């Protein structure tokens, strides 16, 4: 396992110096899900929320979060995003909405944190908009599923193992 790169040789936290790294095309995809009561999902899909278009607002919140990640995560670099897409997929049989965010940049550092932050805020926005009818919603499975670019190249979740040695599978 590599050393944690947000600590210097004395163990003090610092922002990683990316000034000498070449700019490359960077892509990151992250996912997460929110489980709810079936009636809540039905309300969302039929547009019955008093607060408006739940998934439309959650999509905008996700995009906004991706652009503000460096303000929320102390050692993240502010980066120029060239594209962010947010896809919500409802699963009526299981009363779940899955979110997949793709973040793209041309830069010196990856966009994994931007994708992960976007998924998190999208799920939280759905919760916020629907909590009046369902406080028992559960947000889960927020994780990186793919990354491209930079020194480490490509990475896909299904090719790695989690801490317990179990192959990590997307939702």
Coordinates of C-alpha atoms in Angstrom, one line a residue:
X1 CA 0.0 0.0 0.0
X2 CA 1.3 3.5 -0.9
X3 CA 1.9 6.2 1.7
X4 CA -0.8 8.7 2.3
X5 CA 0.2 11.7 0.3
X6 CA -1.6 14.4 2.3
X7 CA 1.1 14.2 5.0
X8 CA 4.6 15.5 4.9
X9 CA 7.7 13.7 6.2
X10 CA 7.0 15.0 9.8
X11 CA 3.4 13.8 9.7
X12 CA 1.8 17.2 9.2
X13 CA -1.2 17.5 6.9
X14 CA -0.5 19.5 3.7
X15 CA -1.9 20.1 0.3
X16 CA -0.2 17.9 -2.3
X17 CA 2.0 19.9 -4.8
X18 CA 0.7 19.1 -8.3
X19 CA 2.5 22.0 -10.0
X20 CA 5.0 19.7 -11.8
X21 CA 2.4 17.1 -12.9
X22 CA 1.4 17.2 -16.5
X23 CA -2.2 18.0 -17.4
X24 CA -4.1 15.0 -18.6
X25 CA -7.7 14.1 -19.4
X26 CA -9.3 13.1 -16.1
X27 CA -12.6 11.2 -15.7
X28 CA -14.2 9.9 -12.5
X29 CA -17.5 8.1 -12.0
X30 CA -19.1 7.6 -8.6
X31 CA -22.4 6.1 -7.5
X32 CA -24.7 5.9 -4.5
X33 CA -28.3 5.1 -3.6
X34 CA -31.1 6.1 -1.4
X35 CA -33.7 3.6 -0.3
X36 CA -37.1 4.8 0.8
X37 CA -40.7 3.8 1.4
X38 CA -42.4 2.7 -1.9
X39 CA -45.0 5.5 -1.5
X40 CA -42.2 8.1 -1.3
X41 CA -40.6 6.9 -4.6
X42 CA -44.0 7.0 -6.2
X43 CA -44.5 10.6 -5.0
X44 CA -41.1 11.5 -6.5
X45 CA -41.8 9.8 -9.8
X46 CA -45.3 11.3 -10.1
X47 CA -44.0 14.8 -9.3
X48 CA -46.2 15.1 -6.2
X49 CA -43.6 16.7 -3.9
X50 CA -44.7 20.0 -2.5
X51 CA -41.1 21.2 -3.0
X52 CA -41.1 20.6 -6.7
X53 CA -39.2 18.3 -9.1
X54 CA -37.1 16.3 -6.7
X55 CA -34.8 14.7 -9.2
X56 CA -34.3 17.9 -11.2
X57 CA -33.4 19.8 -8.1
X58 CA -31.1 17.0 -6.9
X59 CA -29.4 17.0 -10.3
X60 CA -28.6 20.7 -10.0
X61 CA -27.5 20.3 -6.4
X62 CA -25.1 17.5 -7.5
X63 CA -23.6 19.6 -10.2
X64 CA -23.2 22.6 -7.9
X65 CA -21.6 20.4 -5.2
X66 CA -19.0 19.1 -7.8
X67 CA -18.0 22.7 -8.5
X68 CA -17.6 23.5 -4.8
X69 CA -15.8 20.4 -3.6
X70 CA -12.6 22.2 -2.8
X71 CA -14.6 24.5 -0.4
X72 CA -15.8 21.4 1.5
X73 CA -12.9 19.0 1.6
X74 CA -9.9 20.9 3.1
X75 CA -7.0 19.5 1.1
X76 CA -8.7 19.2 -2.3
X77 CA -7.4 21.4 -5.1
X78 CA -9.9 23.7 -6.8
X79 CA -10.1 22.4 -10.3
X80 CA -11.7 23.4 -13.6
X81 CA -14.4 20.9 -14.5
X82 CA -15.2 20.6 -18.2
X83 CA -18.3 18.4 -17.7
X84 CA -20.4 16.9 -15.0
X85 CA -23.4 14.5 -15.7
X86 CA -25.8 13.2 -13.1
X87 CA -28.0 10.2 -13.8
X88 CA -30.8 9.1 -11.5
X89 CA -32.2 5.6 -12.0
X90 CA -35.3 4.6 -10.0
X91 CA -35.8 1.0 -9.0
X92 CA -39.5 0.7 -8.2
X93 CA -39.3 -2.9 -7.2
X94 CA -36.8 -2.1 -4.4
X95 CA -37.9 1.5 -3.7
X96 CA -34.4 2.8 -4.5
X97 CA -33.0 5.6 -6.5
X98 CA -29.4 5.1 -7.8
X99 CA -27.3 8.1 -8.7
X100 CA -24.3 8.0 -11.0
X101 CA -22.1 11.1 -11.5
X102 CA -19.4 11.4 -14.2
X103 CA -17.0 14.3 -13.7
X104 CA -14.5 15.3 -16.4
X105 CA -11.5 17.7 -16.3
X106 CA -8.3 18.4 -18.1
X107 CA -5.8 19.0 -15.3
X108 CA -3.1 18.0 -12.9
X109 CA -5.2 16.2 -10.3
X110 CA -8.1 13.8 -10.4
X111 CA -11.8 14.5 -10.2
X112 CA -12.7 11.6 -7.9
X113 CA -13.6 13.8 -5.0
X114 CA -15.8 16.0 -7.2
X115 CA -17.8 13.0 -8.4
X116 CA -18.1 11.6 -4.9
X117 CA -19.2 14.9 -3.4
X118 CA -21.8 15.3 -6.2
X119 CA -23.3 11.9 -5.5
X120 CA -23.4 12.6 -1.7
X121 CA -25.1 16.0 -2.1
X122 CA -27.6 14.6 -4.7
X123 CA -28.6 11.9 -2.2
X124 CA -28.9 14.4 0.6
X125 CA -31.0 16.7 -1.5
X126 CA -33.5 13.9 -2.2
X127 CA -33.6 13.2 1.5
X128 CA -34.1 16.9 2.3
X129 CA -36.9 17.3 -0.2
X130 CA -38.7 14.1 1.0
X131 CA -38.1 14.0 4.7
X132 CA -41.5 15.4 5.5
X133 CA -43.1 12.2 4.3
X134 CA -40.3 9.6 5.0
X135 CA -37.6 10.3 7.6
X136 CA -36.5 6.6 7.4
X137 CA -34.7 6.9 4.0
X138 CA -31.3 5.3 3.9
X139 CA -28.4 6.7 1.9
X140 CA -25.8 4.0 1.1
X141 CA -23.1 2.7 -1.2
X142 CA -21.5 6.0 -2.1
X143 CA -18.3 5.0 -3.8
X144 CA -16.0 5.5 -6.7
X145 CA -16.6 3.1 -9.6
X146 CA -14.2 4.3 -12.2
X147 CA -11.3 6.7 -12.7
X148 CA -9.2 7.5 -15.8
X149 CA -6.2 9.7 -16.3
X150 CA -3.1 10.8 -14.4
X151 CA -0.1 8.8 -13.4
X152 CA -2.1 5.8 -12.1
X153 CA -4.1 5.5 -15.3
X154 CA -7.4 3.6 -15.3
X155 CA -9.1 2.0 -12.3
X156 CA -12.4 0.2 -12.2
X157 CA -14.1 -0.9 -9.0
X158 CA -14.7 -4.5 -10.2
X159 CA -11.0 -5.0 -10.6
X160 CA -10.1 -4.2 -6.9
X161 CA -10.9 -5.6 -3.5
X162 CA -12.1 -3.8 -0.5
X163 CA -10.5 -3.8 2.9
X164 CA -11.9 -7.2 3.9
X165 CA -10.7 -8.7 0.7
X166 CA -14.1 -9.1 -0.9
X167 CA -14.5 -8.0 -4.5
X168 CA -16.3 -4.7 -4.5
X169 CA -19.3 -4.7 -6.9
X170 CA -21.3 -1.7 -8.1
X171 CA -24.9 -1.4 -7.0

